[in-house]
XYZ file of C-alpha atoms in Angstrom:
202
model
C -16.545 18.982 32.735
C -15.249 19.717 28.766
C -18.746 21.101 27.151
C -18.980 19.957 23.535
C -22.261 20.916 20.936
C -23.219 17.786 19.094
C -24.598 19.977 15.731
C -26.831 17.267 13.786
C -25.789 17.853 10.278
C -29.095 17.747 9.074
C -32.628 18.381 9.419
C -34.174 14.812 7.806
C -35.963 13.194 10.412
C -34.430 9.793 10.247
C -30.331 10.697 10.107
C -27.204 8.148 10.943
C -25.570 11.016 11.575
C -27.912 11.914 14.476
C -27.285 8.719 15.381
C -23.955 9.172 15.319
C -24.391 11.824 17.974
C -26.401 10.468 20.423
C -23.887 7.450 20.556
C -21.303 9.427 21.483
C -22.742 11.557 24.350
C -23.235 8.150 25.473
C -20.155 6.747 24.970
C -18.459 9.761 26.435
C -20.263 10.537 28.959
C -17.481 10.023 31.210
C -15.458 12.621 29.727
C -17.510 15.250 28.348
C -20.909 16.620 28.107
C -22.142 16.223 24.366
C -25.897 18.344 24.207
C -26.927 16.972 20.874
C -28.398 20.079 18.668
C -31.229 19.867 15.950
C -31.122 22.322 13.102
C -34.754 21.687 11.768
C -35.941 24.348 12.589
C -33.767 27.008 10.999
C -35.889 28.928 8.770
C -33.879 29.585 4.961
C -31.426 32.322 5.377
C -32.454 35.838 3.172
C -29.472 38.038 4.605
C -32.301 40.530 5.480
C -31.104 44.278 4.892
C -30.388 44.663 8.946
C -27.772 42.528 10.356
C -30.318 40.998 12.507
C -30.502 36.735 12.979
C -33.423 34.853 14.667
C -34.128 34.239 18.064
C -33.386 30.409 17.391
C -30.363 31.271 15.417
C -28.970 33.252 18.510
C -29.619 30.463 20.786
C -27.639 28.497 19.058
C -25.007 30.830 18.376
C -24.916 31.961 22.316
C -24.914 27.701 22.763
C -21.499 27.100 20.264
C -20.652 30.328 22.279
C -20.058 28.693 25.222
C -19.043 25.700 24.238
C -15.400 24.024 24.551
C -16.087 22.623 21.218
C -18.409 21.759 18.677
C -18.220 18.029 16.575
C -20.637 18.645 13.461
C -21.462 15.369 12.081
C -22.490 15.359 8.481
C -24.189 13.236 5.714
C -23.179 13.442 2.313
C -25.306 14.712 -0.144
C -23.807 15.098 -4.317
C -20.720 15.399 -3.043
C -21.047 18.256 -0.200
C -22.717 18.831 2.336
C -26.853 19.135 2.697
C -28.321 23.366 2.195
C -29.723 22.818 5.538
C -26.101 22.877 7.073
C -25.176 25.134 4.812
C -28.012 27.634 5.847
C -27.702 27.268 9.558
C -23.674 27.602 8.585
C -24.625 31.086 6.009
C -26.975 32.605 8.953
C -23.847 31.762 11.915
C -21.714 34.028 9.862
C -24.097 37.091 9.709
C -23.386 40.026 12.618
C -22.171 36.849 14.372
C -19.960 34.670 14.819
C -19.245 31.905 17.583
C -16.987 29.833 15.076
C -13.924 31.797 15.148
C -11.894 30.088 17.022
C -13.693 27.448 17.993
C -12.397 23.937 18.502
C -14.680 21.682 15.840
C -14.524 17.862 15.109
C -16.184 16.589 11.165
C -17.809 13.438 11.766
C -19.806 11.660 8.846
C -22.430 8.364 8.581
C -23.478 7.813 4.583
C -26.042 5.266 3.291
C -22.703 3.613 0.576
C -18.935 2.994 1.276
C -17.509 6.534 1.070
C -18.534 7.694 4.866
C -19.200 11.423 3.834
C -15.877 11.822 2.702
C -15.840 13.836 0.128
C -18.690 15.881 1.981
C -16.901 16.243 5.263
C -14.058 18.163 2.703
C -16.181 20.888 1.650
C -17.139 21.303 4.891
C -14.008 22.200 6.202
C -13.049 24.368 3.085
C -16.859 26.316 4.430
C -15.726 26.813 8.189
C -12.417 27.949 7.116
C -14.268 30.699 5.304
C -12.958 33.913 6.760
C -16.055 35.253 8.013
C -16.611 31.456 10.529
C -12.960 31.112 10.847
C -13.067 28.115 12.985
C -10.323 25.691 14.263
C -10.760 22.425 12.849
C -8.665 19.273 14.197
C -6.288 18.113 11.355
C -5.523 14.862 10.014
C -8.912 13.536 11.769
C -11.979 11.588 9.566
C -14.060 9.307 11.082
C -16.118 8.186 8.816
C -19.134 5.706 8.992
C -20.067 3.607 5.729
C -22.781 1.929 5.659
C -24.352 3.086 8.546
C -27.592 1.804 8.189
C -26.311 -1.253 9.506
C -23.891 0.031 11.972
C -25.817 0.168 15.032
C -27.994 -2.059 17.075
C -31.137 -1.894 18.965
C -29.871 -0.108 21.187
C -28.171 3.028 19.460
C -25.138 1.564 19.800
C -22.177 1.368 16.952
C -21.772 -3.167 16.633
C -17.834 -2.903 15.059
C -15.841 -2.626 17.696
C -12.770 -1.241 15.352
C -15.333 1.410 14.703
C -15.614 2.184 18.134
C -11.905 1.683 18.896
C -10.928 4.279 15.670
C -13.567 6.602 17.350
C -12.353 6.048 21.180
C -8.893 7.485 19.962
C -10.479 10.470 17.385
C -12.689 11.473 20.052
C -9.811 11.322 23.645
C -7.544 13.479 20.626
C -9.604 15.895 20.068
C -10.546 16.699 23.447
C -6.573 17.068 23.473
C -7.033 19.667 20.799
C -9.759 21.674 22.549
C -7.159 22.084 25.746
C -4.556 23.119 22.639
C -6.380 25.944 21.181
C -7.140 27.461 24.852
C -3.387 27.812 24.649
C -4.001 29.536 21.063
C -6.665 32.750 22.186
C -3.485 36.136 22.322
C -5.098 36.905 18.803
C -8.983 35.834 19.560
C -10.284 39.234 19.981
C -8.274 40.722 16.370
C -9.912 37.292 15.220
C -13.307 38.335 15.929
C -13.142 41.922 14.482
C -11.679 40.414 11.139
C -14.827 38.461 10.497
C -17.222 41.094 11.717
C -15.157 44.076 9.236
C -14.725 41.460 6.198
C -17.185 42.039 3.366
C -17.300 39.711 -0.087
C -18.051 43.436 -1.318
C -15.351 45.038 -0.982
C -12.949 42.473 -2.239
């Protein structure tokens, strides 16, 4: 079975993005194993002189490395992803490169009407950075607006049209994951390029 990481893109205790990933993990259990992973305990990135990451970051990197793909669900703060998510991605591109060529699906939930659309665009830009080089599923956005009202008491999405849209996108993502497995001939070179990249030498 396909193994995916569902990365909660916030350190908030109460997040509809966490709810969305939990719903996906349950709803798609017959198609994939989705391990919902938190970032709440990740320390603040401080670019240590010795290029060594904390053990909790290395454990997360190992999980991503071993997974077939990653789903990131992000809220939107000030037209961007939360600082906590940027922090994690900074660690995951500092001497370790688990996102290189890794298939990624982006989702997002927000309390307002836009459903984290600008944060998702921001996240795409970050994941395309030379040290991350993820493979982001194109032409796909799942924007869960008014997310506080979106779930019932069983943590299921109420709107059948939203469920149908998410099902279609998830099926496409599984296809995308399989396609990306065939595009791996330059993986080692891509990883070496990420390792050798330095903004100081640009």
